[in-house]
PDB file of C-alpha atoms in Angstrom:
ATOM      1  CA  MET T 634       0.213  -0.003   0.349  1.00  0.00           C
ATOM      2  CA  PRO T 635       1.339   3.262  -1.105  1.00  0.00           C
ATOM      3  CA  THR T 636       2.071   6.217   1.952  1.00  0.00           C
ATOM      4  CA  ILE T 637       2.064   9.229  -1.093  1.00  0.00           C
ATOM      5  CA  THR T 638      -1.448   9.940  -2.167  1.00  0.00           C
ATOM      6  CA  THR T 639      -2.725  12.263  -4.835  1.00  0.00           C
ATOM      7  CA  ASN T 640      -3.761  14.189  -2.302  1.00  0.00           C
ATOM      8  CA  ASP T 641      -0.235  14.620  -0.494  1.00  0.00           C
ATOM      9  CA  TRP T 642       0.940  16.503  -3.831  1.00  0.00           C
ATOM     10  CA  LYS T 643      -1.636  17.121  -6.284  1.00  0.00           C
ATOM     11  CA  ASN T 644      -1.712  21.355  -5.056  1.00  0.00           C
ATOM     12  CA  TYR T 645       1.841  21.337  -4.612  1.00  0.00           C
ATOM     13  CA  GLN T 646       4.141  23.992  -6.386  1.00  0.00           C
ATOM     14  CA  GLY T 647       0.872  23.239  -9.537  1.00  0.00           C
ATOM     15  CA  GLY T 648       0.324  19.435  -9.136  1.00  0.00           C
ATOM     16  CA  SER T 649       4.200  18.557  -9.954  1.00  0.00           C
ATOM     17  CA  PHE T 650       4.747  15.268  -8.530  1.00  0.00           C
ATOM     18  CA  ALA T 651       8.767  15.727  -9.801  1.00  0.00           C
ATOM     19  CA  ALA T 652       8.574  19.182  -7.671  1.00  0.00           C
ATOM     20  CA  TYR T 653       7.351  17.301  -4.512  1.00  0.00           C
ATOM     21  CA  ALA T 654       9.601  14.079  -5.045  1.00  0.00           C
ATOM     22  CA  ALA T 655      12.547  16.567  -5.335  1.00  0.00           C
ATOM     23  CA  ASP T 656      11.623  18.552  -1.902  1.00  0.00           C
ATOM     24  CA  ARG T 657      11.407  15.898   0.220  1.00  0.00           C
ATOM     25  CA  GLY T 658      14.357  14.248  -1.221  1.00  0.00           C
ATOM     26  CA  ALA T 659      14.407  11.185  -4.059  1.00  0.00           C
ATOM     27  CA  SER T 660      16.422   8.935  -6.280  1.00  0.00           C
ATOM     28  CA  ILE T 661      15.087   9.126  -9.491  1.00  0.00           C
ATOM     29  CA  ARG T 662      15.861   5.960 -11.862  1.00  0.00           C
ATOM     30  CA  ARG T 663      14.754   6.197 -15.987  1.00  0.00           C
ATOM     31  CA  TYR T 664      13.355   2.734 -17.122  1.00  0.00           C
ATOM     32  CA  GLY T 665      14.064   2.007 -20.912  1.00  0.00           C
ATOM     33  CA  ASN T 666      15.082   4.281 -23.125  1.00  0.00           C
ATOM     34  CA  ALA T 667      15.113   8.279 -22.843  1.00  0.00           C
ATOM     35  CA  GLY T 668      12.328   8.563 -25.718  1.00  0.00           C
ATOM     36  CA  THR T 669       8.906   7.652 -25.797  1.00  0.00           C
ATOM     37  CA  ASP T 670       8.897   4.269 -24.314  1.00  0.00           C
ATOM     38  CA  GLY T 671      10.926   5.251 -21.122  1.00  0.00           C
ATOM     39  CA  PHE T 672       9.676   6.885 -18.125  1.00  0.00           C
ATOM     40  CA  LEU T 673      11.128   8.135 -14.596  1.00  0.00           C
ATOM     41  CA  VAL T 674      10.863   5.863 -11.463  1.00  0.00           C
ATOM     42  CA  TYR T 675      11.200   7.778  -7.731  1.00  0.00           C
ATOM     43  CA  GLN T 676      12.662   6.862  -4.805  1.00  0.00           C
ATOM     44  CA  ILE T 677      11.560   9.019  -1.656  1.00  0.00           C
ATOM     45  CA  LYS T 678      14.148   8.794   0.790  1.00  0.00           C
ATOM     46  CA  ASP T 679      12.602   8.253   4.276  1.00  0.00           C
ATOM     47  CA  LEU T 680       9.957   5.620   2.334  1.00  0.00           C
ATOM     48  CA  ALA T 681      12.300   2.653   1.712  1.00  0.00           C
ATOM     49  CA  GLY T 682      10.277   0.399  -0.466  1.00  0.00           C
ATOM     50  CA  GLU T 683       8.007   2.703  -2.140  1.00  0.00           C
ATOM     51  CA  TRP T 684       8.658   2.903  -5.674  1.00  0.00           C
ATOM     52  CA  TYR T 685       6.522   5.830  -7.808  1.00  0.00           C
ATOM     53  CA  ASN T 686       6.115   7.105 -11.651  1.00  0.00           C
ATOM     54  CA  GLN T 687       6.250  10.661 -12.659  1.00  0.00           C
ATOM     55  CA  LYS T 688       2.582  10.959 -12.332  1.00  0.00           C
ATOM     56  CA  GLY T 689       3.036   9.374  -8.588  1.00  0.00           C
ATOM     57  CA  ASP T 690       1.407   6.298  -9.467  1.00  0.00           C
ATOM     58  CA  PRO T 691       3.154   3.359  -7.627  1.00  0.00           C
ATOM     59  CA  VAL T 692       4.740   1.019  -9.301  1.00  0.00           C
ATOM     60  CA  SER T 693       5.716  -2.634  -8.665  1.00  0.00           C
ATOM     61  CA  VAL T 694       8.791  -4.376  -7.053  1.00  0.00           C
ATOM     62  CA  ASP T 695      10.193  -6.048 -10.745  1.00  0.00           C
ATOM     63  CA  LEU T 696       9.702  -2.353 -12.763  1.00  0.00           C
ATOM     64  CA  ALA T 697      11.725  -0.485  -9.618  1.00  0.00           C
ATOM     65  CA  ARG T 698      14.281  -3.264 -10.173  1.00  0.00           C
ATOM     66  CA  ALA T 699      14.034  -2.944 -13.640  1.00  0.00           C
ATOM     67  CA  ALA T 700      15.156   0.733 -13.117  1.00  0.00           C
ATOM     68  CA  GLY T 701      18.317  -0.396 -10.739  1.00  0.00           C
ATOM     69  CA  PHE T 702      17.097   0.338  -7.547  1.00  0.00           C
ATOM     70  CA  ASP T 703      18.687  -1.864  -5.138  1.00  0.00           C
ATOM     71  CA  VAL T 704      14.926  -3.172  -4.409  1.00  0.00           C
ATOM     72  CA  ASP T 705      15.984  -5.701  -1.894  1.00  0.00           C
ATOM     73  CA  ALA T 706      17.964  -3.768   0.154  1.00  0.00           C
ATOM     74  CA  GLN T 707      14.590  -0.962   0.382  1.00  0.00           C
ATOM     75  CA  LEU T 708      12.892  -3.915   1.340  1.00  0.00           C
ATOM     76  CA  ARG T 709      14.735  -4.682   4.166  1.00  0.00           C
ATOM     77  CA  GLU T 710      15.157  -1.548   5.415  1.00  0.00           C
ATOM     78  CA  ARG T 711      11.064  -0.357   4.978  1.00  0.00           C
ATOM     79  CA  ASP T 712      10.666  -4.246   7.056  1.00  0.00           C
ATOM     80  CA  ARG T 713      12.741  -2.878   9.842  1.00  0.00           C
ATOM     81  CA  LYS T 714      11.582   0.942   9.961  1.00  0.00           C
ATOM     82  CA  GLU T 715       7.733  -1.032  10.397  1.00  0.00           C
ATOM     83  CA  ARG T 716       8.953  -3.920  12.899  1.00  0.00           C
ATOM     84  CA  LEU T 717      10.770  -0.565  15.670  1.00  0.00           C
ATOM     85  CA  ALA T 718       7.518   1.310  14.475  1.00  0.00           C
ATOM     86  CA  LYS T 719       6.271  -1.938  16.191  1.00  0.00           C
ATOM     87  CA  ALA T 720       8.138  -2.366  19.504  1.00  0.00           C
ATOM     88  CA  THR T 721       8.193   1.446  20.022  1.00  0.00           C
ATOM     89  CA  ALA T 722       4.551   1.388  19.864  1.00  0.00           C
ATOM     90  CA  SER T 723       4.234  -1.487  21.930  1.00  0.00           C
ATOM     91  CA  VAL T 724       7.023   0.346  24.654  1.00  0.00           C
ATOM     92  CA  ASN T 725       4.927   3.958  24.651  1.00  0.00           C
ATOM     93  CA  ALA T 726       1.704   1.774  25.523  1.00  0.00           C
ATOM     94  CA  GLU T 727       3.155  -0.096  28.185  1.00  0.00           C
ATOM     95  CA  PHE T 728       4.828   2.688  29.671  1.00  0.00           C
ATOM     96  CA  ALA T 729       1.507   5.079  28.967  1.00  0.00           C
ATOM     97  CA  THR T 730      -0.910   2.534  30.817  1.00  0.00           C
ATOM     98  CA  ALA T 731       1.572   2.196  33.810  1.00  0.00           C
ATOM     99  CA  VAL T 732       0.071   2.273  37.271  1.00  0.00           C
ATOM    100  CA  ARG T 733       1.739   4.295  39.694  1.00  0.00           C
ATOM    101  CA  THR T 734       1.859   2.101  43.430  1.00  0.00           C
ATOM    102  CA  GLU T 735       2.657   4.225  46.540  1.00  0.00           C
ATOM    103  CA  ILE T 736       5.816   2.899  47.972  1.00  0.00           C
ATOM    104  CA  ALA T 737       6.268   5.387  51.034  1.00  0.00           C
ATOM    105  CA  SER T 738       4.873   8.719  52.089  1.00  0.00           C
ATOM    106  CA  LYS T 739       6.571  10.865  54.215  1.00  0.00           C
ATOM    107  CA  GLY T 740       6.467  14.890  55.344  1.00  0.00           C
ATOM    108  CA  GLY T 741       4.325  15.165  52.663  1.00  0.00           C
ATOM    109  CA  TYR T 742       6.473  13.987  49.582  1.00  0.00           C
ATOM    110  CA  THR T 743       4.867  10.149  48.652  1.00  0.00           C
ATOM    111  CA  LEU T 744       7.288   7.328  46.638  1.00  0.00           C
ATOM    112  CA  SER T 745       5.703   6.148  43.740  1.00  0.00           C
ATOM    113  CA  ASP T 746       6.455   2.732  41.523  1.00  0.00           C
ATOM    114  CA  VAL T 747       6.176   3.736  38.180  1.00  0.00           C
ATOM    115  CA  GLY T 748       7.017   0.025  37.305  1.00  0.00           C
ATOM    116  CA  MET T 749       9.918  -1.795  35.960  1.00  0.00           C
ATOM    117  CA  GLY T 750      11.475  -1.099  38.904  1.00  0.00           C
ATOM    118  CA  ARG T 751      11.843   2.773  38.937  1.00  0.00           C
ATOM    119  CA  ALA T 752       9.856   5.216  40.873  1.00  0.00           C
ATOM    120  CA  GLU T 753       9.037   8.695  41.331  1.00  0.00           C
ATOM    121  CA  LEU T 754       9.013  10.860  43.767  1.00  0.00           C
ATOM    122  CA  THR T 755       6.025  13.802  44.524  1.00  0.00           C
ATOM    123  CA  ASP T 756       5.630  16.846  46.706  1.00  0.00           C
ATOM    124  CA  SER T 757       2.230  17.413  48.505  1.00  0.00           C
ATOM    125  CA  ASP T 758       0.631  19.114  45.104  1.00  0.00           C
ATOM    126  CA  GLY T 759       1.075  16.097  43.296  1.00  0.00           C
ATOM    127  CA  VAL T 760       4.742  17.758  41.177  1.00  0.00           C
ATOM    128  CA  VAL T 761       7.181  14.928  40.733  1.00  0.00           C
ATOM    129  CA  LEU T 762      10.355  16.125  42.227  1.00  0.00           C
ATOM    130  CA  ASN T 763      12.904  14.336  40.567  1.00  0.00           C
ATOM    131  CA  PRO T 764      13.425  15.209  36.769  1.00  0.00           C
ATOM    132  CA  ARG T 765      14.172  11.199  35.445  1.00  0.00           C
ATOM    133  CA  PRO T 766      12.591   8.305  37.290  1.00  0.00           C
ATOM    134  CA  MET T 767      14.918   6.269  39.507  1.00  0.00           C
ATOM    135  CA  SER T 768      15.609   3.410  41.440  1.00  0.00           C
ATOM    136  CA  ILE T 769      13.221   2.104  44.147  1.00  0.00           C
ATOM    137  CA  GLN T 770      16.416   2.304  45.887  1.00  0.00           C
ATOM    138  CA  GLU T 771      17.436   6.287  45.156  1.00  0.00           C
ATOM    139  CA  GLY T 772      13.864   7.514  45.853  1.00  0.00           C
ATOM    140  CA  GLN T 773      13.348   5.484  49.022  1.00  0.00           C
ATOM    141  CA  ARG T 774      17.388   7.139  49.841  1.00  0.00           C
ATOM    142  CA  LEU T 775      15.696  11.118  48.632  1.00  0.00           C
ATOM    143  CA  LEU T 776      12.223  10.469  50.485  1.00  0.00           C
ATOM    144  CA  ASP T 777      14.183   9.622  53.957  1.00  0.00           C
ATOM    145  CA  LEU T 778      16.321  13.113  52.862  1.00  0.00           C
ATOM    146  CA  MET T 779      13.517  15.384  51.677  1.00  0.00           C
ATOM    147  CA  SER T 780      11.779  14.408  55.135  1.00  0.00           C
ATOM    148  CA  GLY T 781      14.495  15.256  57.238  1.00  0.00           C
ATOM    149  CA  ASP T 782      14.233  11.176  58.635  1.00  0.00           C
ATOM    150  CA  ALA T 783      18.006  11.099  57.229  1.00  0.00           C
ATOM    151  CA  GLN T 784      20.188   9.059  59.236  1.00  0.00           C
TER     152      GLN T 784
END
């Protein structure tokens, strides 16, 4: 399924797919002869594994290969990007649904477990005091220091 649609480029600089592709950054190869039976095949740099003709319509893998593109490398890159996007989405979903459970509370400060062995320290207004999640042990030590119970 192509990423680019006609709506992406038809109003771009007079409806020129070539100008759109040039501004996005593209590799261009000629398929066929330079005369009437040949045409250009575009590969937008940030869309690995997708090739388009000069009208902005997708072309086949076989045609892209015949035009001289390294199709196998670009398909591997597209697969890598898709797998990274899935992994990133999974990790982001895990952190978005992380439930904060209170570990300890002293002197108006609360230490909460945010998952994966990390903790956050908040004041009585709910403002997070540490700029990054810290280990639970670090959090306990900081809670003791903030509440005046440090030894």
